[in-house]
Short mmCIF file of C-alpha atoms in Angstrom, two decimals:
data_model
loop_
_atom_site.label_atom_id
_atom_site.label_comp_id
_atom_site.label_asym_id
_atom_site.label_seq_id
_atom_site.Cartn_x
_atom_site.Cartn_y
_atom_site.Cartn_z
CA MET A 1 -7.31 14.01 33.83
CA SER A 2 -7.87 16.01 36.98
CA PRO A 3 -8.91 19.66 36.71
CA ASN A 4 -5.56 20.98 37.88
CA ASP A 5 -3.81 19.07 35.08
CA GLU A 6 -5.66 21.10 32.45
CA TYR A 7 -3.25 24.00 32.44
CA ASP A 8 -3.98 25.38 29.01
CA SER A 9 -7.25 27.23 29.51
CA PRO A 10 -6.38 29.45 32.54
CA TRP A 11 -2.96 30.27 31.15
CA LYS A 12 -4.36 31.15 27.75
CA GLN A 13 -7.00 33.39 29.32
CA LEU A 14 -4.44 35.23 31.41
CA LEU A 15 -2.16 35.69 28.41
CA GLU A 16 -4.94 37.34 26.45
CA TRP A 17 -6.28 39.42 29.35
CA TYR A 18 -2.86 40.65 30.51
CA PHE A 19 -0.62 40.35 27.46
CA GLU A 20 1.21 43.62 28.04
CA ALA A 21 1.76 42.75 31.71
CA PHE A 22 2.98 39.29 30.70
CA MET A 23 5.62 40.66 28.33
CA ARG A 24 6.66 43.31 30.87
CA PHE A 25 7.08 40.73 33.63
CA PHE A 26 8.83 37.91 31.78
CA PHE A 27 10.45 39.52 28.72
CA ALA A 28 11.20 43.14 29.55
CA ALA A 29 13.65 43.73 26.69
CA ALA A 30 11.13 42.70 24.05
CA HIS A 31 8.39 44.62 25.87
CA ALA A 32 10.43 47.81 25.55
CA GLU A 33 10.43 47.54 21.74
CA ILE A 34 6.65 47.23 21.37
CA ASP A 35 4.33 50.19 20.88
CA TRP A 36 1.70 49.46 23.51
CA GLN A 37 -0.40 52.41 22.39
CA GLN A 38 -1.36 50.36 19.34
CA PRO A 39 -4.03 47.64 19.57
CA ILE A 40 -3.05 43.99 20.02
CA GLU A 41 -4.64 41.43 17.72
CA PHE A 42 -4.74 37.76 18.69
CA LEU A 43 -4.43 35.41 15.72
CA ASP A 44 -6.05 32.23 17.00
CA LYS A 45 -7.24 31.16 13.56
CA GLU A 46 -3.78 31.55 12.05
CA LEU A 47 -2.17 29.69 14.94
CA GLN A 48 -4.57 26.77 14.73
CA GLN A 49 -3.77 26.33 11.06
CA ILE A 50 -0.20 25.39 11.91
CA VAL A 51 -0.72 23.41 15.13
CA ARG A 52 -3.85 21.53 14.08
CA ASP A 53 -1.93 18.46 12.98
CA ALA A 54 0.89 18.74 15.50
CA GLU A 55 1.22 16.93 18.80
CA ILE A 56 -0.60 19.62 20.76
CA GLY A 57 -2.37 18.46 23.88
CA ARG A 58 -3.58 19.95 27.12
CA ARG A 59 0.01 20.42 28.25
CA TYR A 60 0.48 23.57 26.23
CA ALA A 61 -0.99 27.04 26.00
CA ASP A 62 -0.16 28.91 22.84
CA VAL A 63 -0.94 32.48 21.92
CA LEU A 64 -0.09 34.19 18.64
CA ALA A 65 -0.36 37.97 18.77
CA LYS A 66 0.17 40.74 16.24
CA VAL A 67 1.77 43.85 17.71
CA TRP A 68 3.37 47.03 16.40
CA LEU A 69 6.93 47.99 17.23
CA LEU A 70 8.08 51.47 18.17
CA ASP A 71 9.82 51.74 14.80
CA GLY A 72 6.44 51.36 13.10
CA LYS A 73 6.92 47.80 11.89
CA GLU A 74 4.38 45.03 12.37
CA GLU A 75 5.55 41.98 14.34
CA TRP A 76 4.03 38.61 15.17
CA ILE A 77 4.78 37.15 18.59
CA LEU A 78 4.34 33.49 19.47
CA ILE A 79 4.01 32.78 23.19
CA HIS A 80 4.29 29.13 24.15
CA VAL A 81 3.63 28.14 27.75
CA GLU A 82 4.90 24.66 28.56
CA VAL A 83 2.95 23.62 31.63
CA GLN A 84 3.32 19.87 31.71
CA GLY A 85 6.03 20.16 34.32
CA SER A 86 8.33 17.61 32.72
CA VAL A 87 11.36 17.61 30.46
CA GLU A 88 10.66 17.19 26.74
CA VAL A 89 13.60 16.14 24.61
CA ARG A 90 12.22 17.58 21.36
CA PHE A 91 10.99 20.85 22.80
CA ASP A 92 13.53 22.99 20.92
CA GLN A 93 12.65 21.24 17.68
CA ARG A 94 8.95 21.86 18.22
CA MET A 95 9.55 25.56 18.89
CA TYR A 96 11.52 25.78 15.66
CA THR A 97 8.82 23.88 13.78
CA TYR A 98 6.14 26.34 14.91
CA ASN A 99 8.33 29.24 13.89
CA TYR A 100 9.11 28.06 10.39
CA ARG A 101 5.54 26.88 9.77
CA LEU A 102 4.26 30.36 10.53
CA PHE A 103 6.87 31.88 8.27
CA ASP A 104 6.21 29.37 5.49
CA ARG A 105 2.44 29.79 5.59
CA TYR A 106 2.11 33.52 6.20
CA ALA A 107 5.52 34.91 5.15
CA ARG A 108 5.86 36.51 8.59
CA SER A 109 8.88 36.52 10.81
CA VAL A 110 7.86 35.45 14.29
CA ALA A 111 9.43 36.22 17.66
CA SER A 112 9.11 33.11 19.84
CA PHE A 113 8.99 32.96 23.63
CA ALA A 114 8.47 30.08 26.05
CA VAL A 115 7.51 29.83 29.72
CA LEU A 116 8.68 26.65 31.47
CA SER A 117 6.95 25.31 34.57
CA ASP A 118 8.96 22.15 35.22
CA GLU A 119 11.07 21.52 38.33
CA ASN A 120 14.27 20.35 36.61
CA ILE A 121 16.81 23.07 37.30
CA ASN A 122 19.14 21.73 34.58
CA TRP A 123 16.65 21.67 31.70
CA ARG A 124 17.26 24.89 29.80
CA PRO A 125 15.84 24.79 26.27
CA GLY A 126 16.11 27.82 24.03
CA HIS A 127 18.40 26.81 21.19
CA TYR A 128 17.95 24.49 18.18
CA GLN A 129 20.60 23.66 15.60
CA MET A 130 20.88 21.33 12.61
CA SER A 131 24.10 20.71 10.69
CA ARG A 132 24.40 18.61 7.53
CA LEU A 133 27.23 18.48 4.98
CA GLY A 134 28.52 21.90 5.86
CA SER A 135 25.11 23.57 6.13
CA THR A 136 24.04 24.81 9.56
CA LEU A 137 20.69 26.13 10.74
CA THR A 138 20.49 27.82 14.13
CA PHE A 139 17.34 28.97 15.95
CA SER A 140 17.26 30.64 19.36
CA TYR A 141 14.33 31.91 21.41
CA ALA A 142 13.79 33.51 24.80
CA THR A 143 12.59 31.50 27.80
CA ALA A 144 11.42 32.16 31.34
CA LYS A 145 11.72 29.38 33.92
CA LEU A 146 9.27 29.73 36.79
CA ILE A 147 11.35 27.97 39.44
CA ASP A 148 14.07 30.59 38.98
CA TYR A 149 11.78 33.04 40.76
CA ARG A 150 12.11 31.11 44.03
CA ALA A 151 15.21 33.14 44.77
CA HIS A 152 13.28 36.39 44.30
CA TRP A 153 10.23 35.84 46.51
CA ALA A 154 10.45 39.24 48.20
CA LEU A 155 10.42 40.93 44.79
CA LEU A 156 7.37 38.90 43.79
CA GLU A 157 5.50 39.97 46.92
CA ALA A 158 6.26 43.63 46.22
CA ASN A 159 5.26 43.42 42.55
CA ASP A 160 1.73 44.43 41.49
CA ASN A 161 2.04 42.76 38.08
CA PRO A 162 -0.66 40.05 37.80
CA PHE A 163 1.98 37.51 36.78
CA ALA A 164 3.80 37.96 40.08
CA THR A 165 0.69 36.43 41.64
CA VAL A 166 0.62 33.72 38.99
CA VAL A 167 4.23 32.76 39.66
CA MET A 168 3.73 32.75 43.44
CA ALA A 169 0.71 30.47 43.09
CA HIS A 170 2.66 28.13 40.83
CA LEU A 171 5.67 27.96 43.15
CA LYS A 172 3.60 27.33 46.27
CA THR A 173 1.63 24.65 44.43
CA LEU A 174 4.89 22.83 43.74
CA GLU A 175 6.16 23.27 47.29
CA THR A 176 2.98 22.01 48.97
CA LYS A 177 2.28 18.89 46.94
CA ALA A 178 2.37 16.67 50.04
CA ASP A 179 1.05 19.18 52.59
CA PRO A 180 -2.62 20.16 52.11
CA ALA A 181 -2.69 22.22 55.31
CA GLU A 182 0.26 24.33 54.20
CA ARG A 183 -1.27 24.72 50.74
CA TYR A 184 -4.47 25.92 52.42
CA ASN A 185 -2.52 28.61 54.28
CA TRP A 186 -0.74 29.80 51.17
CA LYS A 187 -3.86 29.73 49.04
CA PHE A 188 -5.72 31.94 51.49
CA SER A 189 -2.70 34.22 51.82
CA LEU A 190 -2.45 34.71 48.05
CA ILE A 191 -6.18 35.34 47.70
CA ARG A 192 -6.12 37.86 50.56
CA ARG A 193 -3.20 39.56 48.83
CA LEU A 194 -5.44 40.28 45.83
CA TYR A 195 -7.57 42.54 48.02
CA GLU A 196 -4.63 44.10 49.86
CA ARG A 197 -2.84 45.07 46.64
CA GLY A 198 -5.84 47.06 45.46
CA TYR A 199 -6.65 45.11 42.32
CA THR A 200 -9.91 45.92 40.57
CA GLN A 201 -12.88 43.64 41.10
CA GLN A 202 -12.40 42.01 37.71
CA ASP A 203 -8.69 41.47 38.32
CA VAL A 204 -9.49 39.85 41.68
CA LEU A 205 -11.91 37.47 40.00
CA ASN A 206 -9.53 36.68 37.14
CA LEU A 207 -6.57 35.94 39.40
CA PHE A 208 -8.70 34.14 41.95
CA HIS A 209 -9.84 31.81 39.19
CA PHE A 210 -6.21 30.92 38.42
CA ILE A 211 -5.23 30.46 42.08
CA ASP A 212 -8.30 28.37 42.79
CA TRP A 213 -7.66 26.20 39.77
CA VAL A 214 -3.95 25.54 40.31
CA MET A 215 -3.91 25.20 44.12
CA ARG A 216 -6.41 22.38 44.50
CA LEU A 217 -7.32 21.27 48.01
CA PRO A 218 -9.23 18.33 49.49
CA GLU A 219 -12.96 18.99 49.49
CA ALA A 220 -13.20 19.68 53.23
CA LEU A 221 -10.43 22.27 53.07
CA GLU A 222 -11.93 23.87 49.98
CA TYR A 223 -15.20 24.33 51.86
CA GLN A 224 -13.37 25.75 54.89
CA LEU A 225 -11.45 28.14 52.67
CA ARG A 226 -14.60 29.40 51.03
CA GLU A 227 -16.08 30.11 54.44
CA GLU A 228 -12.98 32.08 55.40
CA ILE A 229 -13.05 34.12 52.20
CA VAL A 230 -16.71 35.02 52.69
CA GLN A 231 -15.86 36.23 56.21
CA MET A 232 -12.92 38.25 54.93
CA GLU A 233 -15.01 39.99 52.28
CA ALA A 234 -17.76 40.75 54.77
CA GLN A 235 -15.28 42.22 57.26
CA GLN A 236 -13.61 44.37 54.63
CA ALA A 237 -17.00 45.50 53.28
CA LYS A 238 -15.73 45.16 49.74
CA PRO A 239 -18.38 46.11 47.18
CA TYR A 240 -17.75 42.88 45.30
CA VAL A 241 -19.98 39.99 44.53
CA THR A 242 -17.85 37.41 46.26
CA ALA A 243 -15.38 35.61 44.06
CA PHE A 244 -16.82 32.39 45.34
CA ALA A 245 -20.29 33.34 44.19
CA ARG A 246 -19.02 33.85 40.68
CA ILE A 247 -16.91 30.70 40.65
CA GLU A 248 -19.59 28.51 42.19
CA ARG A 249 -22.09 29.72 39.64
CA GLN A 250 -19.70 28.91 36.82
CA GLU A 251 -18.91 25.51 38.30
CA GLY A 252 -22.58 24.82 38.88
CA ARG A 253 -23.38 25.57 35.27
CA GLN A 254 -20.49 23.41 34.07
CA GLU A 255 -21.50 20.54 36.33
CA GLY A 256 -25.08 20.99 35.26
CA ARG A 257 -24.13 20.63 31.63
CA GLN A 258 -22.45 17.35 32.49
CA GLU A 259 -25.51 15.99 34.27
CA GLY A 260 -27.82 13.74 32.37
CA ARG A 261 -31.15 15.28 33.22
CA GLN A 262 -32.43 18.85 33.27
CA GLU A 263 -34.14 18.31 36.61
CA GLY A 264 -30.91 17.22 38.26
CA ARG A 265 -29.07 20.21 36.83
CA GLN A 266 -31.60 22.67 38.17
CA GLU A 267 -31.69 21.08 41.61
CA GLY A 268 -27.91 21.05 41.89
CA ARG A 269 -27.59 24.69 40.89
CA GLN A 270 -30.40 25.71 43.21
CA GLU A 271 -28.89 23.95 46.22
CA GLY A 272 -25.48 25.47 45.58
CA GLU A 273 -26.88 28.99 45.28
CA ILE A 274 -28.94 28.61 48.46
CA ARG A 275 -25.95 27.30 50.44
CA LEU A 276 -23.83 30.21 49.30
CA LEU A 277 -26.56 32.72 50.10
CA LEU A 278 -27.16 31.35 53.60
CA ARG A 279 -23.43 31.46 54.37
CA LEU A 280 -23.31 35.06 53.26
CA LEU A 281 -26.36 35.97 55.37
CA ASN A 282 -24.81 34.26 58.37
CA HIS A 283 -21.60 36.25 58.08
CA ARG A 284 -23.29 39.57 57.33
CA PHE A 285 -26.25 39.46 59.69
CA GLY A 286 -25.38 36.77 62.24
CA GLY A 287 -27.71 34.12 60.88
CA ALA A 288 -31.02 33.61 59.11
CA PRO A 289 -34.40 32.30 60.31
CA GLU A 290 -35.16 28.68 59.49
CA GLU A 291 -38.30 29.56 57.57
CA LEU A 292 -36.17 31.57 55.16
CA LEU A 293 -34.69 28.32 53.87
CA THR A 294 -38.18 27.07 53.02
CA ARG A 295 -38.90 30.34 51.27
CA LEU A 296 -35.71 30.15 49.22
CA GLN A 297 -36.23 26.51 48.27
CA ALA A 298 -39.53 27.46 46.69
CA LEU A 299 -37.93 30.00 44.38
CA PRO A 300 -36.74 29.15 40.87
CA ILE A 301 -33.02 29.36 40.23
CA GLU A 302 -33.46 32.51 38.14
CA GLN A 303 -34.76 34.36 41.20
CA ILE A 304 -32.19 32.93 43.62
CA GLU A 305 -29.06 33.87 41.66
CA PRO A 306 -29.49 37.68 41.97
CA LEU A 307 -30.05 37.46 45.74
CA VAL A 308 -26.31 37.35 46.49
CA ASP A 309 -26.03 40.85 45.03
CA VAL A 310 -29.14 41.90 46.95
CA ALA A 311 -27.68 40.61 50.24
CA LEU A 312 -24.43 42.49 49.72
CA ALA A 313 -26.33 45.73 49.11
CA GLN A 314 -28.49 45.62 52.27
CA GLU A 315 -27.70 46.98 55.72
CA THR A 316 -29.90 44.61 57.71
CA LEU A 317 -31.53 41.21 57.40
CA ALA A 318 -34.92 42.91 57.43
CA ASP A 319 -33.91 44.96 54.40
CA PHE A 320 -32.85 41.78 52.60
CA ILE A 321 -36.10 39.96 53.38
CA ALA A 322 -38.06 42.96 52.17
CA GLN A 323 -36.40 42.54 48.77
CA LEU A 324 -37.39 38.87 48.38
CA PRO A 325 -39.92 37.91 45.71
CA ALA A 326 -43.41 37.75 47.17
CA PRO A 327 -44.11 34.31 48.70
CA ALA A 328 -47.02 32.14 47.68
CA SER A 329 -49.90 32.13 50.16
CA SER A 330 -49.03 28.62 51.34
CA PHE A 331 -45.63 29.70 52.62
CA PRO A 332 -45.15 30.86 56.22
CA ALA A 333 -44.22 34.46 56.87
CA VAL A 334 -40.50 34.93 57.38
CA SER A 335 -39.31 36.31 60.68
CA GLN A 336 -36.88 39.18 60.37
CA GLU A 337 -34.82 38.04 63.36
CA PRO A 338 -31.95 35.58 62.92
CA ALA A 339 -32.35 32.20 64.50
CA GLU A 340 -30.31 31.64 67.64
CA LYS A 341 -27.03 29.82 67.04
#
């Protein structure tokens, strides 16, 4: 399974980080009945008890939250994000099954909601009914279909809600399946929008992670995009550790854990950190002397990682070099002038 097929983790993270914004964006009527001054409690343990033996795979992201209503009553909310992108005949039945299992096990009424990411305009789940020998059971739940937002693109662009960005990234991912160059343009545009809309540093990183994960590009274009983002951040003089620095560190650690040998893990992480640092120095100060590479290669990974923050905090290359750990006597002195391009 490719990384962009694993929809559950980023969606689940966003749901928990921005639960109030999620309900406000997709389900405004329900949002208006909730007392958002009261704390939200996520009930992962309770949810897993009822889905543990069900057919739950990577296609789904489920969140069970306990909220308080404005009338003072406690309410449980089940959010189910269907992100497989295909029609499922028994979807309504599964939504009902989750609902009654929660009620049966915990004696709690549950409000159920579903987000649908498929491209079939005619598939509209939201209602389940059984009738036998004169007895009828009916279950309805609210849904939000992401492709419906195509007709409201201008409203998405004007909306500061984090899930406006999420929906735009999803829609452009669908539209650019066969056009990597166009996906590149939209990916950069959506990332740049994070800075232009005035999101906090943490919000930029959170939403960048989702965009980067869903809008996958060929390796060469990914590298080109990262170069362009570093330039953009340097030009805007944002006081952020670049989103790419954070993501590359996370990816490096994840890849390192998958490597077989500790030595290989360390070398891979070190090379990635040095490449990122040199790109940043190039964009900030116009380059870096060749002997600086030798100096950096001799440092352990624990000393290299903080240098991205150091580079962002300095006014000149000389100031950055002055902050480097002291070199061993066998290393050449580092010139404080960038090498000619």
